[in-house]
PDB file of C-alpha atoms and ligand atoms in Angstrom:
ATOM      1  CA  MET R  68     -35.173  -5.968-160.509  1.00  0.00           C
ATOM      2  CA  THR R  69     -38.819  -4.933-159.942  1.00  0.00           C
ATOM      3  CA  LYS R  70     -39.884  -1.315-160.100  1.00  0.00           C
ATOM      4  CA  VAL R  71     -41.328  -0.182-156.805  1.00  0.00           C
ATOM      5  CA  THR R  72     -44.079   2.378-157.066  1.00  0.00           C
ATOM      6  CA  ARG R  73     -45.367   2.454-153.436  1.00  0.00           C
ATOM      7  CA  ARG R  74     -45.129   5.961-152.135  1.00  0.00           C
ATOM      8  CA  HIS R  75     -42.416   6.010-149.587  1.00  0.00           C
ATOM      9  CA  MET R  76     -42.717   7.567-146.146  1.00  0.00           C
ATOM     10  CA  ALA R  77     -40.523   9.162-143.575  1.00  0.00           C
ATOM     11  CA  GLY R  78     -42.088   9.824-140.113  1.00  0.00           C
ATOM     12  CA  THR R  79     -41.298  10.305-136.512  1.00  0.00           C
ATOM     13  CA  GLY R  80     -43.138   9.521-133.191  1.00  0.00           C
ATOM     14  CA  TRP R  81     -42.114  12.100-130.661  1.00  0.00           C
ATOM     15  CA  LYS R  82     -43.289   9.895-127.739  1.00  0.00           C
ATOM     16  CA  MET R  83     -43.513  11.969-124.604  1.00  0.00           C
ATOM     17  CA  ASN R  84     -41.289  14.813-125.934  1.00  0.00           C
ATOM     18  CA  LEU R  85     -41.631  18.200-127.388  1.00  0.00           C
ATOM     19  CA  ARG R  86     -44.060  20.449-125.502  1.00  0.00           C
ATOM     20  CA  ALA R  87     -46.313  22.851-127.363  1.00  0.00           C
ATOM     21  CA  PHE R  88     -43.992  25.872-127.034  1.00  0.00           C
ATOM     22  CA  GLU R  89     -41.139  23.798-128.538  1.00  0.00           C
ATOM     23  CA  VAL R  90     -43.054  22.871-131.698  1.00  0.00           C
ATOM     24  CA  PRO R  91     -42.787  26.132-133.708  1.00  0.00           C
ATOM     25  CA  GLY R  92     -38.982  26.045-133.411  1.00  0.00           C
ATOM     26  CA  TYR R  93     -38.758  22.362-134.443  1.00  0.00           C
ATOM     27  CA  ALA R  94     -41.070  22.938-137.360  1.00  0.00           C
ATOM     28  CA  GLN R  95     -39.191  26.048-138.568  1.00  0.00           C
ATOM     29  CA  ARG R  96     -35.916  24.151-138.539  1.00  0.00           C
ATOM     30  CA  LEU R  97     -37.268  21.031-140.090  1.00  0.00           C
ATOM     31  CA  LEU R  98     -39.077  22.861-142.905  1.00  0.00           C
ATOM     32  CA  GLN R  99     -36.057  25.035-143.615  1.00  0.00           C
ATOM     33  CA  GLN R 100     -33.921  21.902-144.016  1.00  0.00           C
ATOM     34  CA  ILE R 101     -36.306  19.912-146.144  1.00  0.00           C
ATOM     35  CA  GLY R 102     -37.310  22.977-148.199  1.00  0.00           C
ATOM     36  CA  THR R 103     -34.158  22.693-150.150  1.00  0.00           C
ATOM     37  CA  GLY R 104     -34.644  19.105-151.283  1.00  0.00           C
ATOM     38  CA  ASP R 105     -37.274  17.378-153.441  1.00  0.00           C
ATOM     39  CA  THR R 106     -39.519  15.479-151.104  1.00  0.00           C
ATOM     40  CA  SER R 107     -42.655  15.619-153.260  1.00  0.00           C
ATOM     41  CA  ALA R 108     -42.482  11.931-153.993  1.00  0.00           C
ATOM     42  CA  ILE R 109     -42.754  10.862-150.370  1.00  0.00           C
ATOM     43  CA  ASP R 110     -45.116  11.298-147.494  1.00  0.00           C
ATOM     44  CA  LEU R 111     -43.900  12.886-144.281  1.00  0.00           C
ATOM     45  CA  PHE R 112     -45.458  12.707-140.873  1.00  0.00           C
ATOM     46  CA  VAL R 113     -44.811  13.670-137.201  1.00  0.00           C
ATOM     47  CA  LEU R 114     -46.665  12.189-134.347  1.00  0.00           C
ATOM     48  CA  PRO R 115     -46.698  14.631-131.385  1.00  0.00           C
ATOM     49  CA  PRO R 116     -48.097  14.123-127.885  1.00  0.00           C
ATOM     50  CA  PHE R 117     -51.812  14.995-127.727  1.00  0.00           C
ATOM     51  CA  THR R 118     -51.177  18.347-125.972  1.00  0.00           C
ATOM     52  CA  SER R 119     -48.792  19.430-128.772  1.00  0.00           C
ATOM     53  CA  LEU R 120     -51.153  18.519-131.624  1.00  0.00           C
ATOM     54  CA  ALA R 121     -52.711  22.006-131.925  1.00  0.00           C
ATOM     55  CA  ALA R 122     -49.266  23.660-132.090  1.00  0.00           C
ATOM     56  CA  ALA R 123     -48.183  21.015-134.661  1.00  0.00           C
ATOM     57  CA  ALA R 124     -51.275  21.593-136.725  1.00  0.00           C
ATOM     58  CA  ALA R 125     -50.590  25.278-136.759  1.00  0.00           C
ATOM     59  CA  ALA R 126     -46.833  24.932-137.507  1.00  0.00           C
ATOM     60  CA  PHE R 127     -47.225  22.303-140.253  1.00  0.00           C
ATOM     61  CA  GLY R 128     -50.535  23.440-141.801  1.00  0.00           C
ATOM     62  CA  GLY R 129     -50.087  23.972-145.537  1.00  0.00           C
ATOM     63  CA  THR R 130     -46.708  22.141-145.527  1.00  0.00           C
ATOM     64  CA  PRO R 131     -45.948  18.589-146.755  1.00  0.00           C
ATOM     65  CA  VAL R 132     -45.664  17.394-143.198  1.00  0.00           C
ATOM     66  CA  ALA R 133     -48.830  15.666-141.917  1.00  0.00           C
ATOM     67  CA  ILE R 134     -49.507  15.041-138.267  1.00  0.00           C
ATOM     68  CA  GLY R 135     -50.968  12.191-136.369  1.00  0.00           C
ATOM     69  CA  GLY R 136     -51.760  10.800-132.837  1.00  0.00           C
ATOM     70  CA  GLN R 137     -49.776   8.186-130.980  1.00  0.00           C
ATOM     71  CA  ASN R 138     -52.753   6.295-129.794  1.00  0.00           C
ATOM     72  CA  MET R 139     -56.601   6.412-129.703  1.00  0.00           C
ATOM     73  CA  HIS R 140     -59.509   4.589-128.263  1.00  0.00           C
ATOM     74  CA  TRP R 141     -61.649   2.212-130.254  1.00  0.00           C
ATOM     75  CA  GLU R 142     -64.971   3.763-129.201  1.00  0.00           C
ATOM     76  CA  GLU R 143     -66.342   6.979-130.576  1.00  0.00           C
ATOM     77  CA  HIS R 144     -67.267   8.538-127.167  1.00  0.00           C
ATOM     78  CA  GLY R 145     -68.345   7.516-123.690  1.00  0.00           C
ATOM     79  CA  ALA R 146     -67.097   6.900-120.143  1.00  0.00           C
ATOM     80  CA  TRP R 147     -63.368   6.244-121.010  1.00  0.00           C
ATOM     81  CA  THR R 148     -61.451   8.554-118.675  1.00  0.00           C
ATOM     82  CA  GLY R 149     -58.154   9.726-120.034  1.00  0.00           C
ATOM     83  CA  GLU R 150     -58.824   8.505-123.559  1.00  0.00           C
ATOM     84  CA  ILE R 151     -59.044  10.217-127.027  1.00  0.00           C
ATOM     85  CA  SER R 152     -61.302   9.126-129.954  1.00  0.00           C
ATOM     86  CA  ALA R 153     -60.483   8.919-133.652  1.00  0.00           C
ATOM     87  CA  SER R 154     -62.832  11.924-134.316  1.00  0.00           C
ATOM     88  CA  MET R 155     -60.975  14.011-131.709  1.00  0.00           C
ATOM     89  CA  LEU R 156     -57.760  13.307-133.585  1.00  0.00           C
ATOM     90  CA  VAL R 157     -59.409  14.327-136.833  1.00  0.00           C
ATOM     91  CA  ASP R 158     -60.627  17.488-135.084  1.00  0.00           C
ATOM     92  CA  ALA R 159     -57.070  18.198-134.013  1.00  0.00           C
ATOM     93  CA  GLY R 160     -55.870  17.967-137.632  1.00  0.00           C
ATOM     94  CA  CYS R 161     -54.532  14.432-137.762  1.00  0.00           C
ATOM     95  CA  ARG R 162     -54.204  12.325-140.850  1.00  0.00           C
ATOM     96  CA  TYR R 163     -52.464   9.382-139.084  1.00  0.00           C
ATOM     97  CA  VAL R 164     -52.717   7.418-135.912  1.00  0.00           C
ATOM     98  CA  GLU R 165     -50.000   5.109-134.540  1.00  0.00           C
ATOM     99  CA  LEU R 166     -51.313   1.858-133.094  1.00  0.00           C
ATOM    100  CA  ALA R 167     -49.706  -1.022-131.222  1.00  0.00           C
ATOM    101  CA  HIS R 168     -46.402   0.689-130.505  1.00  0.00           C
ATOM    102  CA  SER R 169     -44.192  -1.573-128.394  1.00  0.00           C
ATOM    103  CA  GLU R 170     -44.312   0.805-125.426  1.00  0.00           C
ATOM    104  CA  ARG R 171     -48.116   0.751-125.461  1.00  0.00           C
ATOM    105  CA  LEU R 172     -48.065  -3.034-125.387  1.00  0.00           C
ATOM    106  CA  GLN R 173     -45.381  -3.258-122.777  1.00  0.00           C
ATOM    107  CA  HIS R 174     -46.363  -0.598-120.329  1.00  0.00           C
ATOM    108  CA  PHE R 175     -50.097  -0.148-120.871  1.00  0.00           C
ATOM    109  CA  GLY R 176     -51.384  -3.611-121.429  1.00  0.00           C
ATOM    110  CA  GLU R 177     -52.554  -3.040-124.868  1.00  0.00           C
ATOM    111  CA  THR R 178     -53.216  -6.149-126.956  1.00  0.00           C
ATOM    112  CA  TYR R 179     -53.680  -6.850-130.690  1.00  0.00           C
ATOM    113  CA  GLU R 180     -57.338  -7.558-130.008  1.00  0.00           C
ATOM    114  CA  HIS R 181     -57.697  -3.938-128.903  1.00  0.00           C
ATOM    115  CA  VAL R 182     -55.660  -2.863-131.799  1.00  0.00           C
ATOM    116  CA  CYS R 183     -58.020  -4.587-134.130  1.00  0.00           C
ATOM    117  CA  SER R 184     -60.914  -2.642-132.927  1.00  0.00           C
ATOM    118  CA  LYS R 185     -58.801   0.585-133.155  1.00  0.00           C
ATOM    119  CA  VAL R 186     -57.740  -0.198-136.784  1.00  0.00           C
ATOM    120  CA  ASP R 187     -61.406  -0.529-137.684  1.00  0.00           C
ATOM    121  CA  ARG R 188     -62.460   2.676-135.955  1.00  0.00           C
ATOM    122  CA  ALA R 189     -59.569   4.659-137.399  1.00  0.00           C
ATOM    123  CA  LEU R 190     -60.258   3.497-140.998  1.00  0.00           C
ATOM    124  CA  ALA R 191     -63.946   4.234-140.557  1.00  0.00           C
ATOM    125  CA  THR R 192     -63.150   7.768-139.316  1.00  0.00           C
ATOM    126  CA  GLY R 193     -60.781   8.507-142.213  1.00  0.00           C
ATOM    127  CA  LEU R 194     -57.495   8.256-140.348  1.00  0.00           C
ATOM    128  CA  THR R 195     -54.620   6.203-141.733  1.00  0.00           C
ATOM    129  CA  PRO R 196     -53.455   3.706-139.083  1.00  0.00           C
ATOM    130  CA  ILE R 197     -49.682   3.159-138.744  1.00  0.00           C
ATOM    131  CA  LEU R 198     -49.811  -0.356-137.342  1.00  0.00           C
ATOM    132  CA  CYS R 199     -46.710  -1.379-135.488  1.00  0.00           C
ATOM    133  CA  LEU R 200     -45.635  -5.022-135.593  1.00  0.00           C
ATOM    134  CA  GLY R 201     -42.648  -6.768-134.132  1.00  0.00           C
ATOM    135  CA  GLU R 202     -41.264  -9.627-132.186  1.00  0.00           C
ATOM    136  CA  THR R 203     -39.573  -9.451-128.775  1.00  0.00           C
ATOM    137  CA  ALA R 204     -36.063 -10.497-128.050  1.00  0.00           C
ATOM    138  CA  GLU R 205     -37.377 -13.782-126.617  1.00  0.00           C
ATOM    139  CA  ASP R 206     -39.483 -14.452-129.702  1.00  0.00           C
ATOM    140  CA  ARG R 207     -36.472 -13.984-131.766  1.00  0.00           C
ATOM    141  CA  ARG R 208     -34.263 -16.259-129.575  1.00  0.00           C
ATOM    142  CA  ARG R 209     -36.621 -19.083-130.013  1.00  0.00           C
ATOM    143  CA  GLY R 210     -36.835 -18.613-133.830  1.00  0.00           C
ATOM    144  CA  GLY R 211     -40.496 -17.478-133.722  1.00  0.00           C
ATOM    145  CA  SER R 212     -40.257 -13.993-135.215  1.00  0.00           C
ATOM    146  CA  ASP R 213     -42.174 -14.693-138.424  1.00  0.00           C
ATOM    147  CA  ASP R 214     -44.927 -16.593-136.594  1.00  0.00           C
ATOM    148  CA  VAL R 215     -45.312 -13.673-134.223  1.00  0.00           C
ATOM    149  CA  LEU R 216     -45.561 -11.181-137.133  1.00  0.00           C
ATOM    150  CA  ALA R 217     -48.158 -13.390-138.865  1.00  0.00           C
ATOM    151  CA  TRP R 218     -50.233 -13.628-135.762  1.00  0.00           C
ATOM    152  CA  GLN R 219     -50.037  -9.876-135.133  1.00  0.00           C
ATOM    153  CA  VAL R 220     -51.022  -8.810-138.582  1.00  0.00           C
ATOM    154  CA  THR R 221     -53.761 -11.422-138.778  1.00  0.00           C
ATOM    155  CA  THR R 222     -55.234 -10.282-135.534  1.00  0.00           C
ATOM    156  CA  ALA R 223     -54.951  -6.617-136.169  1.00  0.00           C
ATOM    157  CA  LEU R 224     -56.493  -6.765-139.560  1.00  0.00           C
ATOM    158  CA  ALA R 225     -59.136  -9.439-138.742  1.00  0.00           C
ATOM    159  CA  GLY R 226     -62.458  -8.529-140.492  1.00  0.00           C
ATOM    160  CA  GLN R 227     -60.950  -5.992-142.824  1.00  0.00           C
ATOM    161  CA  PRO R 228     -61.885  -6.500-146.486  1.00  0.00           C
ATOM    162  CA  ALA R 229     -58.886  -6.733-148.819  1.00  0.00           C
ATOM    163  CA  ALA R 230     -59.672  -3.414-150.432  1.00  0.00           C
ATOM    164  CA  ARG R 231     -59.164  -1.675-147.119  1.00  0.00           C
ATOM    165  CA  VAL R 232     -55.701  -3.155-146.353  1.00  0.00           C
ATOM    166  CA  PRO R 233     -53.590  -0.742-148.484  1.00  0.00           C
ATOM    167  CA  ASP R 234     -55.125   2.111-146.380  1.00  0.00           C
ATOM    168  CA  VAL R 235     -53.123   0.729-143.462  1.00  0.00           C
ATOM    169  CA  VAL R 236     -49.460   1.485-143.177  1.00  0.00           C
ATOM    170  CA  LEU R 237     -47.519  -1.356-141.624  1.00  0.00           C
ATOM    171  CA  ALA R 238     -44.474  -0.542-139.443  1.00  0.00           C
ATOM    172  CA  TYR R 239     -42.194  -3.456-138.766  1.00  0.00           C
ATOM    173  CA  GLU R 240     -40.426  -2.409-135.529  1.00  0.00           C
ATOM    174  CA  PRO R 241     -38.566  -5.340-133.851  1.00  0.00           C
ATOM    175  CA  ARG R 242     -39.262  -4.692-130.194  1.00  0.00           C
ATOM    176  CA  TRP R 243     -35.646  -5.427-129.178  1.00  0.00           C
ATOM    177  CA  ALA R 244     -34.331  -2.874-131.599  1.00  0.00           C
ATOM    178  CA  ILE R 245     -36.423   0.094-130.344  1.00  0.00           C
ATOM    179  CA  GLY R 246     -34.539   2.537-128.119  1.00  0.00           C
ATOM    180  CA  GLY R 247     -31.449   0.432-128.472  1.00  0.00           C
ATOM    181  CA  SER R 248     -27.961   1.070-129.860  1.00  0.00           C
ATOM    182  CA  GLU R 249     -28.360  -0.754-133.074  1.00  0.00           C
ATOM    183  CA  ALA R 250     -31.045  -1.290-135.726  1.00  0.00           C
ATOM    184  CA  ALA R 251     -31.723  -4.762-136.915  1.00  0.00           C
ATOM    185  CA  SER R 252     -29.296  -5.857-139.688  1.00  0.00           C
ATOM    186  CA  CYS R 253     -30.411  -5.224-143.297  1.00  0.00           C
ATOM    187  CA  GLU R 254     -30.405  -8.961-143.920  1.00  0.00           C
ATOM    188  CA  TYR R 255     -32.691  -9.593-140.998  1.00  0.00           C
ATOM    189  CA  VAL R 256     -35.010  -6.647-141.924  1.00  0.00           C
ATOM    190  CA  ALA R 257     -35.186  -7.809-145.504  1.00  0.00           C
ATOM    191  CA  ALA R 258     -36.247 -11.238-144.397  1.00  0.00           C
ATOM    192  CA  ARG R 259     -39.005  -9.970-142.078  1.00  0.00           C
ATOM    193  CA  HIS R 260     -40.333  -7.556-144.606  1.00  0.00           C
ATOM    194  CA  ALA R 261     -40.378 -10.336-147.230  1.00  0.00           C
ATOM    195  CA  THR R 262     -42.335 -12.484-144.857  1.00  0.00           C
ATOM    196  CA  LEU R 263     -44.929  -9.643-144.288  1.00  0.00           C
ATOM    197  CA  ARG R 264     -45.228  -9.068-148.011  1.00  0.00           C
ATOM    198  CA  ALA R 265     -45.744 -12.747-148.736  1.00  0.00           C
ATOM    199  CA  LEU R 266     -48.351 -12.928-145.955  1.00  0.00           C
ATOM    200  CA  LEU R 267     -50.248  -9.986-147.454  1.00  0.00           C
ATOM    201  CA  ARG R 268     -50.019 -11.752-150.867  1.00  0.00           C
ATOM    202  CA  ASP R 269     -51.325 -15.058-149.612  1.00  0.00           C
ATOM    203  CA  ARG R 270     -54.093 -13.452-147.689  1.00  0.00           C
ATOM    204  CA  TYR R 271     -55.232 -10.614-149.812  1.00  0.00           C
ATOM    205  CA  GLY R 272     -53.738 -11.147-153.267  1.00  0.00           C
ATOM    206  CA  ALA R 273     -50.778  -9.654-155.217  1.00  0.00           C
ATOM    207  CA  ASP R 274     -52.296  -6.290-155.879  1.00  0.00           C
ATOM    208  CA  VAL R 275     -52.941  -5.572-152.174  1.00  0.00           C
ATOM    209  CA  ALA R 276     -49.480  -6.852-151.331  1.00  0.00           C
ATOM    210  CA  ASN R 277     -47.847  -4.574-153.956  1.00  0.00           C
ATOM    211  CA  ARG R 278     -49.767  -1.486-152.798  1.00  0.00           C
ATOM    212  CA  THR R 279     -49.428  -1.808-149.003  1.00  0.00           C
ATOM    213  CA  ARG R 280     -46.549   0.117-147.452  1.00  0.00           C
ATOM    214  CA  ILE R 281     -44.303  -1.532-144.891  1.00  0.00           C
ATOM    215  CA  LEU R 282     -41.952   0.803-142.969  1.00  0.00           C
ATOM    216  CA  TYR R 283     -39.078  -0.181-140.826  1.00  0.00           C
ATOM    217  CA  GLY R 284     -38.458   1.323-137.412  1.00  0.00           C
ATOM    218  CA  GLY R 285     -36.094   0.692-134.419  1.00  0.00           C
ATOM    219  CA  SER R 286     -32.856   2.612-133.864  1.00  0.00           C
ATOM    220  CA  VAL R 287     -32.861   4.230-137.306  1.00  0.00           C
ATOM    221  CA  THR R 288     -30.250   6.987-137.678  1.00  0.00           C
ATOM    222  CA  PRO R 289     -28.964   9.154-140.557  1.00  0.00           C
ATOM    223  CA  ARG R 290     -26.111   6.626-140.769  1.00  0.00           C
ATOM    224  CA  ASN R 291     -27.979   3.337-141.137  1.00  0.00           C
ATOM    225  CA  GLY R 292     -31.044   4.947-142.927  1.00  0.00           C
ATOM    226  CA  PRO R 293     -29.809   4.662-146.533  1.00  0.00           C
ATOM    227  CA  ASP R 294     -29.091   0.968-146.384  1.00  0.00           C
ATOM    228  CA  LEU R 295     -32.373   0.135-144.617  1.00  0.00           C
ATOM    229  CA  VAL R 296     -34.549   2.081-146.972  1.00  0.00           C
ATOM    230  CA  ALA R 297     -32.755   0.790-150.122  1.00  0.00           C
ATOM    231  CA  LEU R 298     -34.170  -2.688-149.334  1.00  0.00           C
ATOM    232  CA  ASP R 299     -36.899  -3.693-151.889  1.00  0.00           C
ATOM    233  CA  ASP R 300     -39.655  -4.261-149.379  1.00  0.00           C
ATOM    234  CA  VAL R 301     -38.880  -1.340-147.038  1.00  0.00           C
ATOM    235  CA  ASP R 302     -41.115   1.505-148.008  1.00  0.00           C
ATOM    236  CA  GLY R 303     -39.934   4.137-145.651  1.00  0.00           C
ATOM    237  CA  LEU R 304     -38.531   4.766-142.161  1.00  0.00           C
ATOM    238  CA  PHE R 305     -40.166   5.398-138.857  1.00  0.00           C
ATOM    239  CA  VAL R 306     -37.837   7.085-136.451  1.00  0.00           C
ATOM    240  CA  GLY R 307     -37.751   7.888-132.779  1.00  0.00           C
ATOM    241  CA  ARG R 308     -34.717   9.448-131.130  1.00  0.00           C
ATOM    242  CA  ALA R 309     -32.752  10.429-134.263  1.00  0.00           C
ATOM    243  CA  ALA R 310     -35.623  12.619-135.488  1.00  0.00           C
ATOM    244  CA  TRP R 311     -36.315  14.435-132.265  1.00  0.00           C
ATOM    245  CA  ASP R 312     -33.593  16.760-133.550  1.00  0.00           C
ATOM    246  CA  PRO R 313     -35.102  18.436-136.688  1.00  0.00           C
ATOM    247  CA  GLU R 314     -31.665  18.266-138.472  1.00  0.00           C
ATOM    248  CA  GLY R 315     -31.527  14.477-137.901  1.00  0.00           C
ATOM    249  CA  PHE R 316     -35.041  14.014-139.283  1.00  0.00           C
ATOM    250  CA  ALA R 317     -34.352  16.211-142.239  1.00  0.00           C
ATOM    251  CA  GLN R 318     -31.350  13.966-143.149  1.00  0.00           C
ATOM    252  CA  ILE R 319     -33.371  10.859-142.881  1.00  0.00           C
ATOM    253  CA  VAL R 320     -36.130  12.513-145.002  1.00  0.00           C
ATOM    254  CA  ALA R 321     -33.579  13.244-147.710  1.00  0.00           C
ATOM    255  CA  GLU R 322     -32.407   9.616-147.582  1.00  0.00           C
ATOM    256  CA  VAL R 323     -35.954   8.217-148.050  1.00  0.00           C
ATOM    257  CA  ALA R 324     -36.618  10.642-150.886  1.00  0.00           C
ATOM    258  CA  ASP R 325     -33.333   9.575-152.644  1.00  0.00           C
ATOM    259  CA  ALA R 326     -34.201   5.849-152.162  1.00  0.00           C
ATOM    260  CA  ALA R 327     -37.797   6.369-153.461  1.00  0.00           C
ATOM    261  CA  ARG R 328     -36.428   8.057-156.618  1.00  0.00           C
ATOM    262  CA  ALA R 329     -33.934   5.312-157.133  1.00  0.00           C
ATOM    263  CA  LYS R 330     -36.512   2.567-156.765  1.00  0.00           C
ATOM    264  CA  ALA R 331     -39.098   4.228-158.934  1.00  0.00           C
ATOM    265  CA  GLY R 332     -36.446   4.633-161.712  1.00  0.00           C
ATOM    266  CA  ARG R 333     -35.592   0.862-161.762  1.00  0.00           C
ATOM    267  CA  SER R 334     -36.393  -1.017-164.969  1.00  0.00           C
ATOM    268  CA  GLY R 335     -39.176  -3.558-164.392  1.00  0.00           C
ATOM    269  CA  SER R 336     -38.641  -7.251-164.987  1.00  0.00           C
TER     270      SER R 336
HETATM  271  P1  PGA O 556     -35.983   4.635-131.835  1.00  0.00           P
HETATM  272  O1  PGA O 556     -37.597   4.557-131.645  1.00  0.00           O
HETATM  273  O2  PGA O 556     -35.825   5.150-133.300  1.00  0.00           O
HETATM  274  O3  PGA O 556     -35.615   5.723-130.857  1.00  0.00           O
HETATM  275  O4  PGA O 556     -35.397   3.339-131.651  1.00  0.00           O
HETATM  276  C1  PGA O 556     -38.333   3.901-132.716  1.00  0.00           C
HETATM  277  C2  PGA O 556     -39.752   3.802-132.323  1.00  0.00           C
HETATM  278  O5  PGA O 556     -40.081   3.677-131.078  1.00  0.00           O
HETATM  279  O6  PGA O 556     -40.592   3.858-133.186  1.00  0.00           O
END
């Protein structure tokens, strides 16, 4: 078995939930719960709505929990009513920005061509993009999942030099598993993550493929978390509903930390 040294991650996107006044209470409960476990080996993040970023920056400042935006524009400034730039996210204390979430693609007409420009801007501004990838139920039905993933990752990372790629966190989130009642099966997730890893290897070389983190998201819960994050190519979990309750998120954080320790301790082959 191969030793995995990629730093694992546990994170949550709050979507359009948790107003500013609710953030201190969430943070206090979360930090209290994770304070008792050893999470030093993993990276933690929460992605609040824009108007809750200031409250989150205050509540999580000086803690291991980093914050990020759920979207951004690809331009630095200009006549883009209703949009937020990468620098504005940095000003608000963000380290991360989520890009290409299924709900952005589905409801707001975002495309991977837009996402490519956003990845570029985010990296240039010092933000770590969390780049969502995933096939629809229809893609899956016609057996096209891997082709869709290849197209998405190729389009979103077009123009990036290999050295930049490990600065992007990939999040495999099958679109049919988001907001549903069940995550994808471990077998299915293992196959898609292996495809993504192989794609990175072919395109950018083994070193980049070994260093780039690939998270799984889509109906993750404290119950299915341990099996999913135990998979070799799954470098962490990206959680929606189950983490809007801080106790649920804390449980998943502990599961990711356990898995990271177990994988790092494996003997190399
Ligand atoms: P879910 O959301 O965990 O509620 O399915 C995941 C996501 O949208 O990233």
